[in-house]
Short mmCIF file of N, CA and C in Angstrom, two decimals:
data_model
loop_
_atom_site.label_atom_id
_atom_site.label_comp_id
_atom_site.label_asym_id
_atom_site.label_seq_id
_atom_site.Cartn_x
_atom_site.Cartn_y
_atom_site.Cartn_z
N MET A 1 -133.43 -183.95 4.83
CA MET A 1 -132.84 -182.66 4.58
C MET A 1 -133.29 -182.10 3.22
N THR A 2 -133.31 -182.98 2.21
CA THR A 2 -133.73 -182.57 0.88
C THR A 2 -135.21 -182.18 0.90
N ARG A 3 -135.97 -182.96 1.68
CA ARG A 3 -137.40 -182.65 1.76
C ARG A 3 -137.62 -181.29 2.41
N LEU A 4 -136.89 -180.98 3.47
CA LEU A 4 -137.00 -179.70 4.16
C LEU A 4 -136.59 -178.56 3.24
N LEU A 5 -135.52 -178.75 2.47
CA LEU A 5 -135.07 -177.74 1.52
C LEU A 5 -136.13 -177.50 0.45
N SER A 6 -136.78 -178.56 -0.01
CA SER A 6 -137.83 -178.45 -1.03
C SER A 6 -139.03 -177.67 -0.49
N ILE A 7 -139.35 -177.89 0.76
CA ILE A 7 -140.48 -177.18 1.37
C ILE A 7 -140.18 -175.69 1.46
N PHE A 8 -138.97 -175.35 1.93
CA PHE A 8 -138.59 -173.94 2.03
C PHE A 8 -138.52 -173.27 0.66
N LEU A 9 -138.01 -173.99 -0.33
CA LEU A 9 -137.94 -173.44 -1.68
C LEU A 9 -139.34 -173.20 -2.23
N GLY A 10 -140.25 -174.15 -2.02
CA GLY A 10 -141.63 -173.99 -2.46
C GLY A 10 -142.32 -172.84 -1.75
N LEU A 11 -142.06 -172.72 -0.46
CA LEU A 11 -142.64 -171.62 0.31
C LEU A 11 -142.10 -170.27 -0.18
N ALA A 12 -140.81 -170.20 -0.46
CA ALA A 12 -140.21 -168.96 -0.95
C ALA A 12 -140.80 -168.58 -2.30
N LEU A 13 -140.98 -169.53 -3.19
CA LEU A 13 -141.57 -169.25 -4.50
C LEU A 13 -143.01 -168.78 -4.37
N THR A 14 -143.74 -169.39 -3.46
CA THR A 14 -145.13 -169.00 -3.24
C THR A 14 -145.21 -167.57 -2.72
N LEU A 15 -144.38 -167.25 -1.74
CA LEU A 15 -144.38 -165.89 -1.18
C LEU A 15 -143.92 -164.86 -2.20
N SER A 16 -142.94 -165.20 -3.04
CA SER A 16 -142.48 -164.23 -4.02
C SER A 16 -143.55 -163.94 -5.07
N ALA A 17 -144.43 -164.89 -5.31
CA ALA A 17 -145.53 -164.67 -6.26
C ALA A 17 -146.55 -163.69 -5.69
N CYS A 18 -146.57 -163.55 -4.37
CA CYS A 18 -147.52 -162.65 -3.73
C CYS A 18 -147.00 -161.21 -3.67
N ALA A 19 -145.72 -161.02 -3.92
CA ALA A 19 -145.14 -159.67 -3.83
C ALA A 19 -145.75 -158.77 -4.90
N THR A 20 -145.97 -157.52 -4.52
CA THR A 20 -146.51 -156.57 -5.49
C THR A 20 -145.42 -155.58 -5.87
N TYR A 21 -145.37 -155.25 -7.12
CA TYR A 21 -144.41 -154.30 -7.64
C TYR A 21 -145.18 -153.17 -8.29
N THR A 22 -144.75 -151.96 -8.01
CA THR A 22 -145.40 -150.82 -8.64
C THR A 22 -144.46 -150.26 -9.70
N VAL A 23 -145.01 -149.96 -10.82
CA VAL A 23 -144.24 -149.37 -11.91
C VAL A 23 -144.61 -147.89 -11.96
N ALA A 24 -143.57 -147.06 -12.01
CA ALA A 24 -143.81 -145.63 -12.05
C ALA A 24 -144.56 -145.27 -13.34
N PRO A 25 -145.62 -144.46 -13.24
CA PRO A 25 -146.34 -144.07 -14.45
C PRO A 25 -145.44 -143.25 -15.36
N THR A 26 -145.58 -143.47 -16.65
CA THR A 26 -144.75 -142.77 -17.62
C THR A 26 -145.60 -141.91 -18.55
N GLY A 27 -144.96 -140.90 -19.10
CA GLY A 27 -145.62 -140.02 -20.06
C GLY A 27 -145.49 -140.58 -21.46
N SER A 28 -145.96 -139.83 -22.44
CA SER A 28 -145.93 -140.27 -23.83
C SER A 28 -144.50 -140.42 -24.35
N ASP A 29 -143.54 -139.76 -23.69
CA ASP A 29 -142.14 -139.87 -24.10
C ASP A 29 -141.43 -141.06 -23.46
N GLY A 30 -142.17 -141.82 -22.62
CA GLY A 30 -141.59 -142.99 -21.98
C GLY A 30 -140.85 -142.67 -20.69
N LYS A 31 -140.72 -141.41 -20.35
CA LYS A 31 -140.03 -141.01 -19.13
C LYS A 31 -141.03 -141.00 -17.97
N PRO A 32 -140.53 -141.24 -16.76
CA PRO A 32 -141.44 -141.19 -15.60
C PRO A 32 -142.08 -139.81 -15.47
N LEU A 33 -143.35 -139.79 -15.09
CA LEU A 33 -144.04 -138.52 -14.87
C LEU A 33 -143.42 -137.84 -13.65
N PRO A 34 -143.38 -136.52 -13.65
CA PRO A 34 -142.75 -135.81 -12.53
C PRO A 34 -143.52 -136.01 -11.23
N LYS A 35 -142.76 -136.06 -10.15
CA LYS A 35 -143.36 -136.10 -8.82
C LYS A 35 -143.41 -134.66 -8.33
N VAL A 36 -144.46 -134.31 -7.66
CA VAL A 36 -144.60 -132.94 -7.18
C VAL A 36 -143.66 -132.73 -6.00
N TYR A 37 -142.83 -131.73 -6.12
CA TYR A 37 -141.92 -131.31 -5.06
C TYR A 37 -142.59 -130.13 -4.37
N ARG A 38 -143.07 -130.35 -3.17
CA ARG A 38 -143.79 -129.30 -2.44
C ARG A 38 -142.83 -128.47 -1.60
N ILE A 39 -143.00 -127.17 -1.69
CA ILE A 39 -142.17 -126.25 -0.92
C ILE A 39 -143.03 -125.58 0.14
N ASN A 40 -142.58 -125.62 1.37
CA ASN A 40 -143.25 -124.91 2.46
C ASN A 40 -142.63 -123.53 2.60
N SER A 41 -143.41 -122.59 3.10
CA SER A 41 -142.89 -121.23 3.28
C SER A 41 -141.71 -121.23 4.25
N SER A 42 -141.68 -122.19 5.16
CA SER A 42 -140.57 -122.25 6.12
C SER A 42 -139.26 -122.72 5.48
N ASP A 43 -139.32 -123.21 4.25
CA ASP A 43 -138.12 -123.69 3.54
C ASP A 43 -137.38 -122.57 2.81
N ARG A 44 -137.92 -121.38 2.81
CA ARG A 44 -137.39 -120.28 2.00
C ARG A 44 -135.90 -120.05 2.19
N ALA A 45 -135.46 -119.82 3.42
CA ALA A 45 -134.05 -119.51 3.66
C ALA A 45 -133.16 -120.69 3.28
N GLN A 46 -133.59 -121.91 3.60
CA GLN A 46 -132.79 -123.09 3.26
C GLN A 46 -132.60 -123.20 1.75
N ILE A 47 -133.67 -122.99 1.00
CA ILE A 47 -133.59 -123.09 -0.45
C ILE A 47 -132.70 -122.00 -1.02
N GLN A 48 -132.88 -120.78 -0.55
CA GLN A 48 -132.06 -119.68 -1.05
C GLN A 48 -130.57 -119.92 -0.78
N PHE A 49 -130.24 -120.37 0.41
CA PHE A 49 -128.82 -120.59 0.73
C PHE A 49 -128.27 -121.84 0.07
N ARG A 50 -129.12 -122.83 -0.18
CA ARG A 50 -128.68 -124.01 -0.93
C ARG A 50 -128.32 -123.61 -2.36
N VAL A 51 -129.14 -122.76 -2.97
CA VAL A 51 -128.85 -122.27 -4.32
C VAL A 51 -127.60 -121.40 -4.29
N LEU A 52 -127.51 -120.48 -3.33
CA LEU A 52 -126.34 -119.60 -3.21
C LEU A 52 -125.05 -120.42 -3.08
N ASP A 53 -125.05 -121.40 -2.19
CA ASP A 53 -123.85 -122.23 -2.01
C ASP A 53 -123.50 -123.00 -3.28
N SER A 54 -124.52 -123.52 -3.95
CA SER A 54 -124.28 -124.28 -5.18
C SER A 54 -123.77 -123.39 -6.29
N VAL A 55 -124.37 -122.21 -6.45
CA VAL A 55 -123.91 -121.27 -7.47
C VAL A 55 -122.46 -120.88 -7.19
N ASN A 56 -122.14 -120.60 -5.94
CA ASN A 56 -120.77 -120.22 -5.61
C ASN A 56 -119.78 -121.35 -5.86
N ALA A 57 -120.18 -122.58 -5.61
CA ALA A 57 -119.29 -123.72 -5.90
C ALA A 57 -119.06 -123.84 -7.42
N LEU A 58 -120.12 -123.65 -8.20
CA LEU A 58 -119.99 -123.70 -9.66
C LEU A 58 -119.12 -122.56 -10.17
N ARG A 59 -119.32 -121.38 -9.61
CA ARG A 59 -118.53 -120.21 -10.02
C ARG A 59 -117.06 -120.39 -9.65
N LYS A 60 -116.80 -120.92 -8.47
CA LYS A 60 -115.42 -121.15 -8.05
C LYS A 60 -114.73 -122.12 -9.00
N ALA A 61 -115.42 -123.19 -9.36
CA ALA A 61 -114.86 -124.18 -10.29
C ALA A 61 -114.57 -123.57 -11.65
N ALA A 62 -115.34 -122.54 -12.02
CA ALA A 62 -115.16 -121.87 -13.31
C ALA A 62 -114.20 -120.68 -13.22
N GLY A 63 -113.68 -120.40 -12.02
CA GLY A 63 -112.75 -119.28 -11.85
C GLY A 63 -113.41 -117.93 -11.66
N ALA A 64 -114.71 -117.92 -11.36
CA ALA A 64 -115.43 -116.66 -11.12
C ALA A 64 -115.55 -116.43 -9.61
N GLY A 65 -115.69 -115.18 -9.23
CA GLY A 65 -115.82 -114.83 -7.82
C GLY A 65 -117.18 -115.21 -7.26
N ALA A 66 -117.24 -115.22 -5.94
CA ALA A 66 -118.48 -115.57 -5.24
C ALA A 66 -119.51 -114.45 -5.38
N VAL A 67 -120.77 -114.83 -5.25
CA VAL A 67 -121.88 -113.87 -5.24
C VAL A 67 -122.54 -113.90 -3.87
N GLU A 68 -123.25 -112.84 -3.55
CA GLU A 68 -124.00 -112.74 -2.30
C GLU A 68 -125.48 -112.62 -2.61
N LEU A 69 -126.29 -113.06 -1.68
CA LEU A 69 -127.73 -112.91 -1.81
C LEU A 69 -128.09 -111.44 -1.62
N ASN A 70 -128.93 -110.90 -2.51
CA ASN A 70 -129.34 -109.50 -2.44
C ASN A 70 -130.86 -109.45 -2.34
N SER A 71 -131.37 -108.78 -1.30
CA SER A 71 -132.81 -108.77 -1.04
C SER A 71 -133.60 -108.07 -2.15
N GLU A 72 -133.03 -107.07 -2.79
CA GLU A 72 -133.75 -106.40 -3.88
C GLU A 72 -133.88 -107.33 -5.09
N LEU A 73 -132.81 -108.07 -5.39
CA LEU A 73 -132.88 -109.02 -6.50
C LEU A 73 -133.85 -110.16 -6.17
N VAL A 74 -133.90 -110.55 -4.90
CA VAL A 74 -134.88 -111.57 -4.48
C VAL A 74 -136.29 -111.03 -4.71
N ALA A 75 -136.54 -109.78 -4.37
CA ALA A 75 -137.87 -109.18 -4.55
C ALA A 75 -138.25 -109.15 -6.03
N ALA A 76 -137.30 -108.79 -6.89
CA ALA A 76 -137.58 -108.78 -8.33
C ALA A 76 -137.89 -110.18 -8.83
N ALA A 77 -137.15 -111.17 -8.33
CA ALA A 77 -137.37 -112.56 -8.74
C ALA A 77 -138.72 -113.07 -8.24
N GLU A 78 -139.09 -112.72 -7.02
CA GLU A 78 -140.40 -113.14 -6.48
C GLU A 78 -141.54 -112.60 -7.31
N THR A 79 -141.46 -111.33 -7.65
CA THR A 79 -142.50 -110.70 -8.46
C THR A 79 -142.65 -111.41 -9.80
N HIS A 80 -141.53 -111.71 -10.43
CA HIS A 80 -141.60 -112.32 -11.75
C HIS A 80 -142.07 -113.77 -11.69
N SER A 81 -141.66 -114.51 -10.67
CA SER A 81 -142.10 -115.91 -10.54
C SER A 81 -143.63 -115.98 -10.43
N ARG A 82 -144.19 -115.14 -9.59
CA ARG A 82 -145.66 -115.11 -9.43
C ARG A 82 -146.33 -114.68 -10.74
N ASP A 83 -145.76 -113.69 -11.40
CA ASP A 83 -146.34 -113.18 -12.64
C ASP A 83 -146.30 -114.23 -13.75
N MET A 84 -145.22 -115.02 -13.83
CA MET A 84 -145.18 -116.09 -14.84
C MET A 84 -146.30 -117.09 -14.60
N SER A 85 -146.56 -117.38 -13.33
CA SER A 85 -147.63 -118.31 -13.00
C SER A 85 -148.98 -117.75 -13.45
N VAL A 86 -149.21 -116.47 -13.21
CA VAL A 86 -150.46 -115.83 -13.63
C VAL A 86 -150.61 -115.90 -15.15
N GLN A 87 -149.50 -115.67 -15.86
CA GLN A 87 -149.52 -115.71 -17.32
C GLN A 87 -149.54 -117.15 -17.86
N ASN A 88 -149.18 -118.09 -16.99
CA ASN A 88 -149.06 -119.50 -17.34
C ASN A 88 -148.09 -119.73 -18.51
N ARG A 89 -146.97 -119.02 -18.45
CA ARG A 89 -145.91 -119.26 -19.42
C ARG A 89 -144.60 -118.70 -18.88
N PRO A 90 -143.52 -119.46 -19.12
CA PRO A 90 -142.22 -118.99 -18.69
C PRO A 90 -141.59 -118.09 -19.75
N TRP A 91 -141.50 -116.83 -19.46
CA TRP A 91 -140.80 -115.93 -20.36
C TRP A 91 -140.32 -114.74 -19.58
N HIS A 92 -139.45 -113.96 -20.18
CA HIS A 92 -138.76 -112.90 -19.45
C HIS A 92 -139.54 -111.60 -19.35
N PHE A 93 -140.72 -111.52 -19.94
CA PHE A 93 -141.49 -110.29 -19.88
C PHE A 93 -142.67 -110.44 -18.95
N GLY A 94 -142.91 -109.40 -18.15
CA GLY A 94 -144.02 -109.41 -17.22
C GLY A 94 -145.34 -109.18 -17.94
N SER A 95 -146.43 -109.44 -17.25
CA SER A 95 -147.76 -109.24 -17.84
C SER A 95 -148.01 -107.77 -18.17
N ASP A 96 -147.25 -106.89 -17.56
CA ASP A 96 -147.36 -105.46 -17.85
C ASP A 96 -146.33 -105.01 -18.89
N GLY A 97 -145.63 -105.97 -19.51
CA GLY A 97 -144.62 -105.66 -20.52
C GLY A 97 -143.25 -105.38 -19.95
N SER A 98 -143.10 -105.53 -18.63
CA SER A 98 -141.82 -105.21 -17.99
C SER A 98 -140.74 -106.22 -18.38
N SER A 99 -139.53 -105.71 -18.47
CA SER A 99 -138.35 -106.53 -18.74
C SER A 99 -137.65 -106.83 -17.41
N PRO A 100 -136.67 -107.72 -17.41
CA PRO A 100 -135.90 -107.93 -16.18
C PRO A 100 -135.28 -106.62 -15.66
N LEU A 101 -134.80 -105.79 -16.55
CA LEU A 101 -134.21 -104.51 -16.16
C LEU A 101 -135.25 -103.62 -15.46
N ASP A 102 -136.46 -103.57 -16.02
CA ASP A 102 -137.53 -102.79 -15.39
C ASP A 102 -137.81 -103.29 -13.97
N ARG A 103 -137.84 -104.62 -13.81
CA ARG A 103 -138.19 -105.20 -12.50
C ARG A 103 -137.14 -104.91 -11.44
N VAL A 104 -135.85 -104.98 -11.81
CA VAL A 104 -134.83 -104.69 -10.80
C VAL A 104 -134.80 -103.20 -10.45
N ARG A 105 -135.12 -102.35 -11.41
CA ARG A 105 -135.20 -100.91 -11.11
C ARG A 105 -136.37 -100.62 -10.19
N ARG A 106 -137.51 -101.28 -10.43
CA ARG A 106 -138.71 -101.05 -9.59
C ARG A 106 -138.47 -101.35 -8.12
N VAL A 107 -137.66 -102.35 -7.84
CA VAL A 107 -137.41 -102.71 -6.44
C VAL A 107 -136.28 -101.90 -5.83
N GLY A 108 -135.73 -100.96 -6.61
CA GLY A 108 -134.71 -100.06 -6.08
C GLY A 108 -133.28 -100.57 -6.19
N TYR A 109 -133.04 -101.57 -7.01
CA TYR A 109 -131.68 -102.09 -7.16
C TYR A 109 -130.80 -101.05 -7.85
N LYS A 110 -129.72 -100.69 -7.21
CA LYS A 110 -128.83 -99.65 -7.72
C LYS A 110 -127.70 -100.22 -8.59
N GLY A 111 -127.54 -101.52 -8.55
CA GLY A 111 -126.48 -102.15 -9.32
C GLY A 111 -126.88 -102.33 -10.78
N ARG A 112 -126.10 -103.15 -11.48
CA ARG A 112 -126.33 -103.43 -12.90
C ARG A 112 -126.81 -104.87 -13.05
N LEU A 113 -127.93 -105.05 -13.72
CA LEU A 113 -128.45 -106.38 -14.02
C LEU A 113 -127.47 -107.07 -14.96
N THR A 114 -127.08 -108.32 -14.62
CA THR A 114 -126.22 -109.07 -15.53
C THR A 114 -126.96 -110.22 -16.21
N GLY A 115 -128.10 -110.62 -15.68
CA GLY A 115 -128.87 -111.66 -16.35
C GLY A 115 -129.99 -112.22 -15.49
N GLU A 116 -130.87 -112.97 -16.15
CA GLU A 116 -132.01 -113.59 -15.49
C GLU A 116 -132.23 -114.97 -16.10
N ASN A 117 -132.43 -115.96 -15.25
CA ASN A 117 -132.82 -117.31 -15.68
C ASN A 117 -134.20 -117.60 -15.13
N ILE A 118 -135.01 -118.30 -15.93
CA ILE A 118 -136.36 -118.66 -15.51
C ILE A 118 -136.61 -120.13 -15.82
N SER A 119 -137.59 -120.70 -15.13
CA SER A 119 -137.94 -122.09 -15.37
C SER A 119 -139.36 -122.36 -14.91
N GLU A 120 -140.01 -123.24 -15.63
CA GLU A 120 -141.34 -123.74 -15.28
C GLU A 120 -141.16 -125.24 -15.13
N THR A 121 -141.29 -125.76 -13.91
CA THR A 121 -140.93 -127.15 -13.68
C THR A 121 -141.61 -127.70 -12.43
N TYR A 122 -141.42 -128.99 -12.23
CA TYR A 122 -141.81 -129.64 -10.98
C TYR A 122 -140.56 -130.04 -10.20
N GLU A 123 -139.39 -129.59 -10.66
CA GLU A 123 -138.12 -130.01 -10.10
C GLU A 123 -137.68 -129.15 -8.92
N THR A 124 -136.78 -129.72 -8.14
CA THR A 124 -136.21 -129.02 -7.00
C THR A 124 -135.31 -127.88 -7.48
N GLU A 125 -134.89 -127.07 -6.53
CA GLU A 125 -134.00 -125.97 -6.87
C GLU A 125 -132.66 -126.46 -7.44
N LEU A 126 -132.15 -127.56 -6.92
CA LEU A 126 -130.87 -128.05 -7.42
C LEU A 126 -131.01 -128.73 -8.78
N GLU A 127 -132.13 -129.40 -9.01
CA GLU A 127 -132.38 -129.96 -10.35
C GLU A 127 -132.54 -128.83 -11.37
N THR A 128 -133.20 -127.77 -10.96
CA THR A 128 -133.38 -126.61 -11.85
C THR A 128 -132.05 -125.95 -12.14
N LEU A 129 -131.23 -125.78 -11.13
CA LEU A 129 -129.90 -125.20 -11.32
C LEU A 129 -129.08 -126.08 -12.27
N ALA A 130 -129.15 -127.39 -12.10
CA ALA A 130 -128.42 -128.31 -12.98
C ALA A 130 -128.90 -128.18 -14.42
N ALA A 131 -130.20 -128.02 -14.61
CA ALA A 131 -130.74 -127.84 -15.97
C ALA A 131 -130.24 -126.53 -16.57
N TRP A 132 -130.18 -125.47 -15.78
CA TRP A 132 -129.66 -124.20 -16.27
C TRP A 132 -128.19 -124.33 -16.67
N MET A 133 -127.44 -125.16 -15.93
CA MET A 133 -126.02 -125.32 -16.24
C MET A 133 -125.80 -126.14 -17.51
N GLU A 134 -126.80 -126.86 -17.98
CA GLU A 134 -126.68 -127.66 -19.19
C GLU A 134 -126.84 -126.84 -20.47
N THR A 135 -127.36 -125.64 -20.36
CA THR A 135 -127.63 -124.80 -21.53
C THR A 135 -126.66 -123.62 -21.53
N PRO A 136 -125.96 -123.39 -22.65
CA PRO A 136 -124.95 -122.31 -22.67
C PRO A 136 -125.47 -120.93 -22.25
N ASP A 137 -126.64 -120.53 -22.72
CA ASP A 137 -127.16 -119.19 -22.39
C ASP A 137 -127.42 -119.02 -20.90
N THR A 138 -128.07 -120.00 -20.28
CA THR A 138 -128.39 -119.88 -18.86
C THR A 138 -127.15 -120.13 -18.00
N ARG A 139 -126.27 -121.01 -18.46
CA ARG A 139 -125.01 -121.23 -17.74
C ARG A 139 -124.19 -119.93 -17.70
N SER A 140 -124.16 -119.18 -18.82
CA SER A 140 -123.36 -117.95 -18.85
C SER A 140 -123.90 -116.90 -17.88
N VAL A 141 -125.21 -116.91 -17.63
CA VAL A 141 -125.78 -115.98 -16.64
C VAL A 141 -125.23 -116.32 -15.25
N ILE A 142 -125.21 -117.60 -14.91
CA ILE A 142 -124.75 -118.04 -13.59
C ILE A 142 -123.26 -117.81 -13.40
N LEU A 143 -122.49 -118.02 -14.46
CA LEU A 143 -121.03 -117.94 -14.35
C LEU A 143 -120.46 -116.59 -14.77
N ASP A 144 -121.31 -115.62 -15.09
CA ASP A 144 -120.83 -114.31 -15.52
C ASP A 144 -119.86 -113.75 -14.47
N PRO A 145 -118.59 -113.55 -14.84
CA PRO A 145 -117.61 -113.10 -13.85
C PRO A 145 -117.87 -111.69 -13.31
N SER A 146 -118.69 -110.90 -14.00
CA SER A 146 -118.96 -109.55 -13.51
C SER A 146 -120.04 -109.54 -12.42
N ALA A 147 -120.81 -110.61 -12.28
CA ALA A 147 -121.87 -110.67 -11.27
C ALA A 147 -121.27 -110.86 -9.87
N ASN A 148 -121.86 -110.19 -8.89
CA ASN A 148 -121.44 -110.41 -7.51
C ASN A 148 -122.64 -110.50 -6.55
N GLU A 149 -123.86 -110.48 -7.11
CA GLU A 149 -125.08 -110.61 -6.30
C GLU A 149 -126.11 -111.44 -7.05
N LEU A 150 -126.96 -112.10 -6.27
CA LEU A 150 -128.04 -112.86 -6.89
C LEU A 150 -129.30 -112.77 -6.07
N GLY A 151 -130.40 -113.03 -6.76
CA GLY A 151 -131.70 -113.17 -6.12
C GLY A 151 -132.32 -114.44 -6.67
N ILE A 152 -132.86 -115.28 -5.82
CA ILE A 152 -133.52 -116.50 -6.25
C ILE A 152 -134.88 -116.55 -5.58
N ALA A 153 -135.90 -116.88 -6.37
CA ALA A 153 -137.26 -116.97 -5.82
C ALA A 153 -138.07 -117.91 -6.68
N TRP A 154 -139.25 -118.26 -6.19
CA TRP A 154 -140.14 -119.18 -6.87
C TRP A 154 -141.56 -118.90 -6.45
N TYR A 155 -142.45 -119.41 -7.25
CA TYR A 155 -143.86 -119.42 -6.88
C TYR A 155 -144.37 -120.80 -7.25
N GLN A 156 -145.00 -121.48 -6.30
CA GLN A 156 -145.57 -122.79 -6.57
C GLN A 156 -147.08 -122.67 -6.67
N ASP A 157 -147.63 -123.07 -7.83
CA ASP A 157 -149.07 -122.98 -8.01
C ASP A 157 -149.77 -124.18 -7.36
N ARG A 158 -151.08 -124.17 -7.36
CA ARG A 158 -151.85 -125.22 -6.68
C ARG A 158 -151.58 -126.61 -7.22
N GLY A 159 -151.29 -126.70 -8.50
CA GLY A 159 -151.00 -127.99 -9.11
C GLY A 159 -149.61 -128.51 -8.80
N GLY A 160 -148.79 -127.71 -8.15
CA GLY A 160 -147.45 -128.12 -7.78
C GLY A 160 -146.36 -127.61 -8.70
N LYS A 161 -146.73 -127.00 -9.82
CA LYS A 161 -145.72 -126.48 -10.74
C LYS A 161 -144.99 -125.33 -10.06
N ILE A 162 -143.67 -125.30 -10.25
CA ILE A 162 -142.84 -124.27 -9.63
C ILE A 162 -142.29 -123.37 -10.72
N TRP A 163 -142.44 -122.08 -10.51
CA TRP A 163 -141.96 -121.05 -11.42
C TRP A 163 -140.73 -120.41 -10.77
N TRP A 164 -139.54 -120.78 -11.26
CA TRP A 164 -138.28 -120.33 -10.68
C TRP A 164 -137.77 -119.10 -11.43
N THR A 165 -137.19 -118.17 -10.69
CA THR A 165 -136.50 -117.02 -11.27
C THR A 165 -135.21 -116.79 -10.51
N LEU A 166 -134.11 -116.70 -11.26
CA LEU A 166 -132.79 -116.37 -10.72
C LEU A 166 -132.35 -115.07 -11.39
N VAL A 167 -132.04 -114.06 -10.59
CA VAL A 167 -131.59 -112.77 -11.13
C VAL A 167 -130.17 -112.53 -10.63
N MET A 168 -129.28 -112.18 -11.55
CA MET A 168 -127.88 -111.91 -11.21
C MET A 168 -127.58 -110.44 -11.48
N GLY A 169 -126.75 -109.85 -10.64
CA GLY A 169 -126.40 -108.46 -10.82
C GLY A 169 -125.01 -108.12 -10.35
N ARG A 170 -124.60 -106.93 -10.68
CA ARG A 170 -123.31 -106.39 -10.23
C ARG A 170 -123.60 -105.20 -9.35
N GLY A 171 -123.50 -105.41 -8.04
CA GLY A 171 -123.73 -104.34 -7.08
C GLY A 171 -122.43 -103.68 -6.68
N ALA A 172 -122.54 -102.58 -6.00
CA ALA A 172 -121.36 -101.83 -5.55
C ALA A 172 -121.02 -102.20 -4.12
N ARG A 173 -120.69 -103.46 -3.88
CA ARG A 173 -120.33 -103.87 -2.51
C ARG A 173 -118.85 -103.59 -2.24
N ALA A 174 -118.52 -103.54 -1.00
CA ALA A 174 -117.13 -103.23 -0.59
C ALA A 174 -116.17 -104.26 -1.17
N GLY A 175 -115.03 -103.79 -1.60
CA GLY A 175 -114.01 -104.69 -2.13
C GLY A 175 -114.23 -105.07 -3.57
N SER A 176 -115.22 -104.50 -4.24
CA SER A 176 -115.51 -104.87 -5.62
C SER A 176 -114.80 -103.94 -6.58
#
């Protein structure tokens, strides 16, 4: 019995020495390098409603009213996400000098812009939303009690980087 146990133990040790382990590559900061999160065009509605549901849950927890998806704000966000990619920098001004206010007016939004959040990342929409919630300025845009509409969009470049834009506004919807 002891001999049989010794054989199995030796065999187990031999097999465990053959196991391969992969270590995630890390950057100069020691953190794992980002994995590319690929978005398909067919994911658009799912991503938009996942963000909408998450924003509304965060707003409810903070005592703010729910927001609705607005197609004009989505159009303004789409334009800016693509433009940030072209400029290769995340900032609130378009390559033509446009501000967030200019962009929502261009798409015909009749409401009042309450804020815009942007991001340049390889992260998912929910990771990006969580990062925005960690910073007071971007969190205040999401939780602004006067907002009742949002637009969320992104542009993913060939390298996999995602340029996110969230636009919040106060529209004149019924019951407001």
